[in-house]
PDB file of C-alpha atoms in Angstrom:
ATOM      1  CA  MET B  82      -5.043 -16.274 -12.325  1.00  0.00           C
ATOM      2  CA  THR B  83      -4.574 -16.328 -16.075  1.00  0.00           C
ATOM      3  CA  ILE B  84      -0.994 -15.797 -17.287  1.00  0.00           C
ATOM      4  CA  ARG B  85      -0.941 -13.193 -20.063  1.00  0.00           C
ATOM      5  CA  VAL B  86       1.646 -13.848 -22.783  1.00  0.00           C
ATOM      6  CA  VAL B  87       3.041 -11.932 -25.755  1.00  0.00           C
ATOM      7  CA  ILE B  88       4.892 -13.904 -28.461  1.00  0.00           C
ATOM      8  CA  VAL B  89       7.715 -12.149 -30.328  1.00  0.00           C
ATOM      9  CA  ASP B  90       9.162 -13.954 -33.363  1.00  0.00           C
ATOM     10  CA  ASP B  91       9.795 -12.959 -36.966  1.00  0.00           C
ATOM     11  CA  GLN B  92       8.314 -16.234 -38.243  1.00  0.00           C
ATOM     12  CA  GLY B  93       4.550 -16.154 -38.480  1.00  0.00           C
ATOM     13  CA  MET B  94       4.231 -19.925 -38.270  1.00  0.00           C
ATOM     14  CA  VAL B  95       6.142 -19.974 -34.993  1.00  0.00           C
ATOM     15  CA  ARG B  96       3.887 -17.293 -33.504  1.00  0.00           C
ATOM     16  CA  THR B  97       0.758 -19.099 -34.675  1.00  0.00           C
ATOM     17  CA  GLY B  98       1.936 -22.496 -33.478  1.00  0.00           C
ATOM     18  CA  PHE B  99       2.960 -21.272 -30.049  1.00  0.00           C
ATOM     19  CA  GLY B 100      -0.253 -19.282 -29.803  1.00  0.00           C
ATOM     20  CA  VAL B 101      -2.399 -22.360 -30.464  1.00  0.00           C
ATOM     21  CA  LEU B 102      -0.462 -24.439 -27.933  1.00  0.00           C
ATOM     22  CA  LEU B 103      -0.605 -21.812 -25.203  1.00  0.00           C
ATOM     23  CA  ASN B 104      -4.220 -20.790 -25.714  1.00  0.00           C
ATOM     24  CA  ALA B 105      -5.172 -24.443 -25.274  1.00  0.00           C
ATOM     25  CA  GLN B 106      -4.000 -24.185 -21.659  1.00  0.00           C
ATOM     26  CA  PRO B 107      -6.694 -23.238 -19.125  1.00  0.00           C
ATOM     27  CA  ASP B 108      -4.424 -20.828 -17.236  1.00  0.00           C
ATOM     28  CA  ILE B 109      -2.591 -19.133 -20.153  1.00  0.00           C
ATOM     29  CA  GLU B 110      -3.809 -16.541 -22.652  1.00  0.00           C
ATOM     30  CA  VAL B 111      -1.865 -15.105 -25.598  1.00  0.00           C
ATOM     31  CA  VAL B 112      -2.752 -11.417 -25.641  1.00  0.00           C
ATOM     32  CA  GLY B 113      -0.457 -10.200 -28.411  1.00  0.00           C
ATOM     33  CA  GLU B 114       2.166 -10.944 -31.055  1.00  0.00           C
ATOM     34  CA  ALA B 115       5.065  -9.053 -32.633  1.00  0.00           C
ATOM     35  CA  ALA B 116       7.357  -9.782 -35.587  1.00  0.00           C
ATOM     36  CA  ASP B 117      10.389  -7.905 -34.276  1.00  0.00           C
ATOM     37  CA  GLY B 118      11.758  -6.230 -31.173  1.00  0.00           C
ATOM     38  CA  ALA B 119      10.502  -2.775 -32.093  1.00  0.00           C
ATOM     39  CA  GLN B 120       6.934  -4.031 -32.478  1.00  0.00           C
ATOM     40  CA  ALA B 121       7.335  -5.921 -29.220  1.00  0.00           C
ATOM     41  CA  LEU B 122       7.925  -2.718 -27.278  1.00  0.00           C
ATOM     42  CA  SER B 123       4.611  -1.295 -28.496  1.00  0.00           C
ATOM     43  CA  VAL B 124       2.626  -4.500 -27.997  1.00  0.00           C
ATOM     44  CA  VAL B 125       3.984  -5.044 -24.485  1.00  0.00           C
ATOM     45  CA  ALA B 126       3.272  -1.421 -23.522  1.00  0.00           C
ATOM     46  CA  GLU B 127      -0.310  -1.828 -24.734  1.00  0.00           C
ATOM     47  CA  GLN B 128      -1.060  -5.335 -23.422  1.00  0.00           C
ATOM     48  CA  ARG B 129       1.112  -5.379 -20.260  1.00  0.00           C
ATOM     49  CA  PRO B 130       1.683  -9.159 -20.260  1.00  0.00           C
ATOM     50  CA  ASP B 131       3.114 -11.300 -17.491  1.00  0.00           C
ATOM     51  CA  VAL B 132       5.505 -13.169 -19.796  1.00  0.00           C
ATOM     52  CA  VAL B 133       7.138 -12.333 -23.131  1.00  0.00           C
ATOM     53  CA  LEU B 134       8.404 -15.149 -25.357  1.00  0.00           C
ATOM     54  CA  MET B 135      11.271 -13.410 -27.155  1.00  0.00           C
ATOM     55  CA  ASP B 136      13.130 -14.683 -30.205  1.00  0.00           C
ATOM     56  CA  VAL B 137      16.854 -13.882 -30.220  1.00  0.00           C
ATOM     57  CA  ARG B 138      17.461 -13.161 -33.902  1.00  0.00           C
ATOM     58  CA  MET B 139      15.004 -10.788 -35.586  1.00  0.00           C
ATOM     59  CA  PRO B 140      15.145  -7.918 -38.075  1.00  0.00           C
ATOM     60  CA  VAL B 141      14.781  -4.229 -37.127  1.00  0.00           C
ATOM     61  CA  MET B 142      15.574  -4.885 -33.442  1.00  0.00           C
ATOM     62  CA  ASP B 143      16.834  -8.204 -32.085  1.00  0.00           C
ATOM     63  CA  GLY B 144      15.584  -9.914 -28.966  1.00  0.00           C
ATOM     64  CA  LEU B 145      18.538  -8.880 -26.813  1.00  0.00           C
ATOM     65  CA  GLU B 146      18.040  -5.160 -27.407  1.00  0.00           C
ATOM     66  CA  ALA B 147      14.275  -5.472 -27.029  1.00  0.00           C
ATOM     67  CA  THR B 148      14.751  -7.266 -23.712  1.00  0.00           C
ATOM     68  CA  ARG B 149      17.101  -4.569 -22.438  1.00  0.00           C
ATOM     69  CA  ARG B 150      14.569  -1.870 -23.291  1.00  0.00           C
ATOM     70  CA  LEU B 151      11.584  -3.753 -21.907  1.00  0.00           C
ATOM     71  CA  LEU B 152      13.207  -4.449 -18.575  1.00  0.00           C
ATOM     72  CA  LYS B 153      14.706  -0.982 -18.298  1.00  0.00           C
ATOM     73  CA  ASP B 154      11.488   0.838 -19.088  1.00  0.00           C
ATOM     74  CA  GLY B 155       9.084  -1.522 -17.317  1.00  0.00           C
ATOM     75  CA  GLY B 156       5.596  -1.991 -18.658  1.00  0.00           C
ATOM     76  CA  GLY B 157       4.440  -4.969 -16.624  1.00  0.00           C
ATOM     77  CA  PRO B 158       0.987  -6.129 -15.569  1.00  0.00           C
ATOM     78  CA  ALA B 159       0.823  -5.343 -11.872  1.00  0.00           C
ATOM     79  CA  GLU B 160       1.911  -1.742 -11.486  1.00  0.00           C
ATOM     80  CA  PRO B 161       3.817   0.947 -13.405  1.00  0.00           C
ATOM     81  CA  GLY B 162       7.491   0.119 -13.684  1.00  0.00           C
ATOM     82  CA  THR B 163       6.970  -3.609 -13.106  1.00  0.00           C
ATOM     83  CA  ALA B 164       8.479  -5.304 -16.121  1.00  0.00           C
ATOM     84  CA  PRO B 165       7.270  -8.592 -17.605  1.00  0.00           C
ATOM     85  CA  LYS B 166       9.348 -11.764 -17.398  1.00  0.00           C
ATOM     86  CA  VAL B 167      11.249 -12.590 -20.585  1.00  0.00           C
ATOM     87  CA  LEU B 168      11.785 -16.118 -21.875  1.00  0.00           C
ATOM     88  CA  MET B 169      14.248 -16.234 -24.783  1.00  0.00           C
ATOM     89  CA  LEU B 170      13.365 -18.465 -27.751  1.00  0.00           C
ATOM     90  CA  THR B 171      16.130 -20.046 -29.805  1.00  0.00           C
ATOM     91  CA  THR B 172      16.770 -22.721 -32.417  1.00  0.00           C
ATOM     92  CA  PHE B 173      20.535 -22.721 -32.244  1.00  0.00           C
ATOM     93  CA  ASP B 174      23.516 -22.939 -29.927  1.00  0.00           C
ATOM     94  CA  LEU B 175      23.386 -20.227 -27.284  1.00  0.00           C
ATOM     95  CA  ASP B 176      27.099 -19.695 -26.613  1.00  0.00           C
ATOM     96  CA  ASP B 177      27.171 -16.198 -28.087  1.00  0.00           C
ATOM     97  CA  TYR B 178      23.951 -15.095 -26.414  1.00  0.00           C
ATOM     98  CA  VAL B 179      23.712 -16.589 -22.919  1.00  0.00           C
ATOM     99  CA  TYR B 180      25.779 -13.983 -21.122  1.00  0.00           C
ATOM    100  CA  GLU B 181      24.251 -10.949 -22.840  1.00  0.00           C
ATOM    101  CA  ALA B 182      20.704 -12.271 -22.581  1.00  0.00           C
ATOM    102  CA  LEU B 183      21.035 -12.873 -18.844  1.00  0.00           C
ATOM    103  CA  ARG B 184      22.682  -9.498 -18.324  1.00  0.00           C
ATOM    104  CA  ALA B 185      19.763  -7.970 -20.244  1.00  0.00           C
ATOM    105  CA  GLY B 186      17.450  -9.554 -17.680  1.00  0.00           C
ATOM    106  CA  ALA B 187      16.068 -12.655 -19.413  1.00  0.00           C
ATOM    107  CA  SER B 188      14.709 -15.224 -16.972  1.00  0.00           C
ATOM    108  CA  GLY B 189      15.541 -18.257 -19.076  1.00  0.00           C
ATOM    109  CA  PHE B 190      15.805 -19.980 -22.432  1.00  0.00           C
ATOM    110  CA  LEU B 191      13.547 -22.315 -24.400  1.00  0.00           C
ATOM    111  CA  LEU B 192      14.254 -24.209 -27.620  1.00  0.00           C
ATOM    112  CA  LYS B 193      11.664 -23.672 -30.328  1.00  0.00           C
ATOM    113  CA  ASP B 194      11.216 -27.418 -30.731  1.00  0.00           C
ATOM    114  CA  ALA B 195       9.929 -27.715 -27.157  1.00  0.00           C
ATOM    115  CA  SER B 196       6.799 -29.816 -26.679  1.00  0.00           C
ATOM    116  CA  ALA B 197       3.460 -28.282 -25.758  1.00  0.00           C
ATOM    117  CA  ASP B 198       3.887 -29.403 -22.157  1.00  0.00           C
ATOM    118  CA  GLU B 199       7.440 -28.005 -21.971  1.00  0.00           C
ATOM    119  CA  LEU B 200       6.295 -24.690 -23.426  1.00  0.00           C
ATOM    120  CA  ALA B 201       3.373 -24.318 -21.026  1.00  0.00           C
ATOM    121  CA  GLU B 202       5.450 -25.326 -18.018  1.00  0.00           C
ATOM    122  CA  ALA B 203       8.193 -22.873 -19.004  1.00  0.00           C
ATOM    123  CA  VAL B 204       5.663 -20.033 -19.108  1.00  0.00           C
ATOM    124  CA  ARG B 205       4.320 -21.026 -15.690  1.00  0.00           C
ATOM    125  CA  ILE B 206       7.814 -21.218 -14.186  1.00  0.00           C
ATOM    126  CA  ILE B 207       8.786 -17.789 -15.520  1.00  0.00           C
ATOM    127  CA  ALA B 208       5.473 -16.212 -14.496  1.00  0.00           C
ATOM    128  CA  ALA B 209       5.926 -17.528 -10.954  1.00  0.00           C
ATOM    129  CA  GLY B 210       9.161 -15.584 -10.687  1.00  0.00           C
ATOM    130  CA  ASP B 211      11.499 -18.552 -11.013  1.00  0.00           C
ATOM    131  CA  ALA B 212      14.238 -18.964 -13.589  1.00  0.00           C
ATOM    132  CA  LEU B 213      14.370 -21.474 -16.411  1.00  0.00           C
ATOM    133  CA  LEU B 214      18.109 -21.970 -16.357  1.00  0.00           C
ATOM    134  CA  SER B 215      19.277 -25.463 -17.203  1.00  0.00           C
ATOM    135  CA  PRO B 216      22.639 -26.826 -16.059  1.00  0.00           C
ATOM    136  CA  SER B 217      23.888 -26.655 -19.664  1.00  0.00           C
ATOM    137  CA  VAL B 218      23.065 -22.941 -19.841  1.00  0.00           C
ATOM    138  CA  THR B 219      24.783 -22.360 -16.502  1.00  0.00           C
ATOM    139  CA  ARG B 220      27.901 -24.125 -17.780  1.00  0.00           C
ATOM    140  CA  ARG B 221      27.945 -21.905 -20.850  1.00  0.00           C
ATOM    141  CA  LEU B 222      27.585 -18.834 -18.681  1.00  0.00           C
ATOM    142  CA  ILE B 223      30.535 -19.945 -16.548  1.00  0.00           C
ATOM    143  CA  ALA B 224      32.563 -20.605 -19.688  1.00  0.00           C
ATOM    144  CA  GLU B 225      31.796 -17.097 -20.927  1.00  0.00           C
ATOM    145  CA  PHE B 226      33.068 -15.578 -17.688  1.00  0.00           C
ATOM    146  CA  ALA B 227      36.219 -17.670 -18.048  1.00  0.00           C
ATOM    147  CA  ARG B 228      36.700 -16.313 -21.559  1.00  0.00           C
ATOM    148  CA  LEU B 229      36.149 -12.719 -20.452  1.00  0.00           C
ATOM    149  CA  GLY B 230      38.642 -13.198 -17.657  1.00  0.00           C
ATOM    150  CA  GLY B 231      37.951 -12.109 -14.097  1.00  0.00           C
ATOM    151  CA  PRO B 232      35.325  -9.941 -12.423  1.00  0.00           C
ATOM    152  CA  ARG B 233      33.811  -7.120 -14.477  1.00  0.00           C
ATOM    153  CA  ALA B 234      32.309  -5.197 -11.547  1.00  0.00           C
ATOM    154  CA  PRO B 235      34.977  -4.144  -9.033  1.00  0.00           C
ATOM    155  CA  SER B 236      32.649  -3.165  -6.190  1.00  0.00           C
ATOM    156  CA  ARG B 237      31.700  -5.853  -3.667  1.00  0.00           C
ATOM    157  CA  GLU B 238      30.139  -3.413  -1.182  1.00  0.00           C
ATOM    158  CA  ARG B 239      26.616  -4.794  -1.516  1.00  0.00           C
ATOM    159  CA  LEU B 240      27.843  -8.240  -0.512  1.00  0.00           C
ATOM    160  CA  GLY B 241      28.427  -6.830   2.976  1.00  0.00           C
ATOM    161  CA  ALA B 242      24.660  -6.731   3.479  1.00  0.00           C
ATOM    162  CA  LEU B 243      24.462 -10.534   3.292  1.00  0.00           C
ATOM    163  CA  THR B 244      24.853 -12.873   6.230  1.00  0.00           C
ATOM    164  CA  GLU B 245      27.502 -15.584   6.062  1.00  0.00           C
ATOM    165  CA  ARG B 246      24.869 -18.207   5.210  1.00  0.00           C
ATOM    166  CA  GLU B 247      23.288 -16.004   2.529  1.00  0.00           C
ATOM    167  CA  THR B 248      26.707 -15.472   0.945  1.00  0.00           C
ATOM    168  CA  GLU B 249      27.203 -19.243   0.982  1.00  0.00           C
ATOM    169  CA  VAL B 250      23.831 -19.803  -0.676  1.00  0.00           C
ATOM    170  CA  LEU B 251      24.578 -17.214  -3.372  1.00  0.00           C
ATOM    171  CA  ALA B 252      27.889 -18.903  -4.170  1.00  0.00           C
ATOM    172  CA  LEU B 253      26.168 -22.272  -4.537  1.00  0.00           C
ATOM    173  CA  VAL B 254      23.466 -20.753  -6.751  1.00  0.00           C
ATOM    174  CA  ALA B 255      26.218 -19.301  -8.955  1.00  0.00           C
ATOM    175  CA  ARG B 256      27.752 -22.754  -9.292  1.00  0.00           C
ATOM    176  CA  GLY B 257      24.491 -23.903 -10.863  1.00  0.00           C
ATOM    177  CA  LEU B 258      23.038 -25.897  -7.974  1.00  0.00           C
ATOM    178  CA  SER B 259      19.266 -26.162  -7.593  1.00  0.00           C
ATOM    179  CA  ASN B 260      17.523 -25.303  -4.321  1.00  0.00           C
ATOM    180  CA  ALA B 261      17.230 -29.007  -3.529  1.00  0.00           C
ATOM    181  CA  GLU B 262      20.937 -29.560  -4.161  1.00  0.00           C
ATOM    182  CA  ILE B 263      21.860 -26.553  -2.026  1.00  0.00           C
ATOM    183  CA  ALA B 264      19.639 -27.850   0.777  1.00  0.00           C
ATOM    184  CA  ALA B 265      21.439 -31.209   0.646  1.00  0.00           C
ATOM    185  CA  GLU B 266      24.841 -29.497   0.576  1.00  0.00           C
ATOM    186  CA  LEU B 267      24.053 -27.327   3.610  1.00  0.00           C
ATOM    187  CA  VAL B 268      21.922 -29.966   5.377  1.00  0.00           C
ATOM    188  CA  VAL B 269      18.896 -27.668   5.708  1.00  0.00           C
ATOM    189  CA  ALA B 270      15.322 -27.743   4.447  1.00  0.00           C
ATOM    190  CA  GLU B 271      14.680 -26.672   0.860  1.00  0.00           C
ATOM    191  CA  GLN B 272      12.240 -24.014   2.119  1.00  0.00           C
ATOM    192  CA  THR B 273      15.083 -22.553   4.191  1.00  0.00           C
ATOM    193  CA  VAL B 274      17.169 -22.194   1.033  1.00  0.00           C
ATOM    194  CA  LYS B 275      14.254 -20.466  -0.714  1.00  0.00           C
ATOM    195  CA  THR B 276      13.933 -18.053   2.213  1.00  0.00           C
ATOM    196  CA  HIS B 277      17.660 -17.262   2.154  1.00  0.00           C
ATOM    197  CA  PHE B 278      17.599 -16.730  -1.597  1.00  0.00           C
ATOM    198  CA  GLY B 279      14.593 -14.417  -1.384  1.00  0.00           C
ATOM    199  CA  ARG B 280      16.472 -12.284   1.133  1.00  0.00           C
ATOM    200  CA  ILE B 281      19.542 -12.277  -1.132  1.00  0.00           C
ATOM    201  CA  LEU B 282      17.515 -10.909  -4.041  1.00  0.00           C
ATOM    202  CA  THR B 283      15.966  -8.227  -1.830  1.00  0.00           C
ATOM    203  CA  LYS B 284      19.228  -7.102  -0.234  1.00  0.00           C
ATOM    204  CA  LEU B 285      21.156  -6.995  -3.520  1.00  0.00           C
ATOM    205  CA  GLY B 286      18.304  -5.508  -5.550  1.00  0.00           C
ATOM    206  CA  LEU B 287      18.334  -8.412  -7.985  1.00  0.00           C
ATOM    207  CA  ARG B 288      15.434  -9.717 -10.046  1.00  0.00           C
ATOM    208  CA  ASP B 289      15.892 -13.488 -10.185  1.00  0.00           C
ATOM    209  CA  ARG B 290      18.259 -16.443 -10.269  1.00  0.00           C
ATOM    210  CA  PRO B 291      19.972 -15.646 -13.602  1.00  0.00           C
ATOM    211  CA  GLN B 292      20.689 -12.083 -12.478  1.00  0.00           C
ATOM    212  CA  ALA B 293      22.051 -13.416  -9.171  1.00  0.00           C
ATOM    213  CA  ILE B 294      24.410 -15.769 -11.022  1.00  0.00           C
ATOM    214  CA  VAL B 295      25.681 -12.954 -13.227  1.00  0.00           C
ATOM    215  CA  TYR B 296      26.193 -10.720 -10.201  1.00  0.00           C
ATOM    216  CA  ALA B 297      28.114 -13.385  -8.266  1.00  0.00           C
ATOM    217  CA  TYR B 298      30.579 -13.840 -11.104  1.00  0.00           C
ATOM    218  CA  GLU B 299      30.899 -10.152 -11.905  1.00  0.00           C
ATOM    219  CA  VAL B 300      31.908  -9.238  -8.355  1.00  0.00           C
ATOM    220  CA  GLY B 301      34.218 -12.215  -8.109  1.00  0.00           C
ATOM    221  CA  LEU B 302      32.323 -14.048  -5.347  1.00  0.00           C
ATOM    222  CA  VAL B 303      32.854 -17.150  -7.429  1.00  0.00           C
ATOM    223  CA  ARG B 304      35.149 -17.705 -10.385  1.00  0.00           C
ATOM    224  CA  PRO B 305      35.146 -20.199 -13.241  1.00  0.00           C
ATOM    225  CA  GLY B 306      36.677 -23.389 -11.969  1.00  0.00           C
ATOM    226  CA  ASP B 307      35.504 -22.990  -8.372  1.00  0.00           C
TER     227      ASP B 307
END
C-alpha cells in the first residue's frame, strides 16, 4: 500500500525538498502541503493522509496546536475519527517541545537535516504504527518530568486492568528500553513483548509508545531516576 503524506512547514524549500525525496520512494506519495498549522487542518481534512510531517515553529498556528487539533478531531485515511500519525520536524534542540508534543499525540521527531533514507524510513515507521522515539528524546522527556516534579495525573485506576507482566513491560517501555532490550531483560521472545505491549495500549486506550511513556510517568508508575 502507498503511504499518503502531507508536509507542513512554513519554508517552501523544505516542503519542496522533502516532497521530491519522498515522491522518489515507490511506496510513498506526497498528497498535500501546508505553510502553517491552520492550513494543515484543511489539507489533512481534504486529503486524509496516513502521515503528517509537522514543523514545530510556524506562523498563524504552530505545529503543537495543529497536532492537538488534528488528533482530537480525527481526519485519518481509514475511517472517520481515525487520525493520521504525526511526525514532528525540527532544526533545533527539543527540550522545550518534547513533553508537549508527545502529550499532543506526536509519534516521533525528525531533524530537518535527515538523509533521504532516514526520512523515508521515518515515514514508514510512523505509518506502521510504531514510534520514532530515540533514546535522547526519551531522556529529555524524563528530564522534563523531573523538572515538573511528580505525577500529574492522580488516578491509577486503569493500571488495575493490566497483568503483572504487562505492568512490568510498561515500566520498562517508560524507561526508554526497546522491545529487544525488554525481551532480554525479561528473558522472553521479542514477539512476546510486542504482544504484551499491544494489549497494554488496548487496555489503557493509548495510541502508541510515546503516549504510553507519558502515561506511565503521569500516573507515577515510574519516576525520573528509576
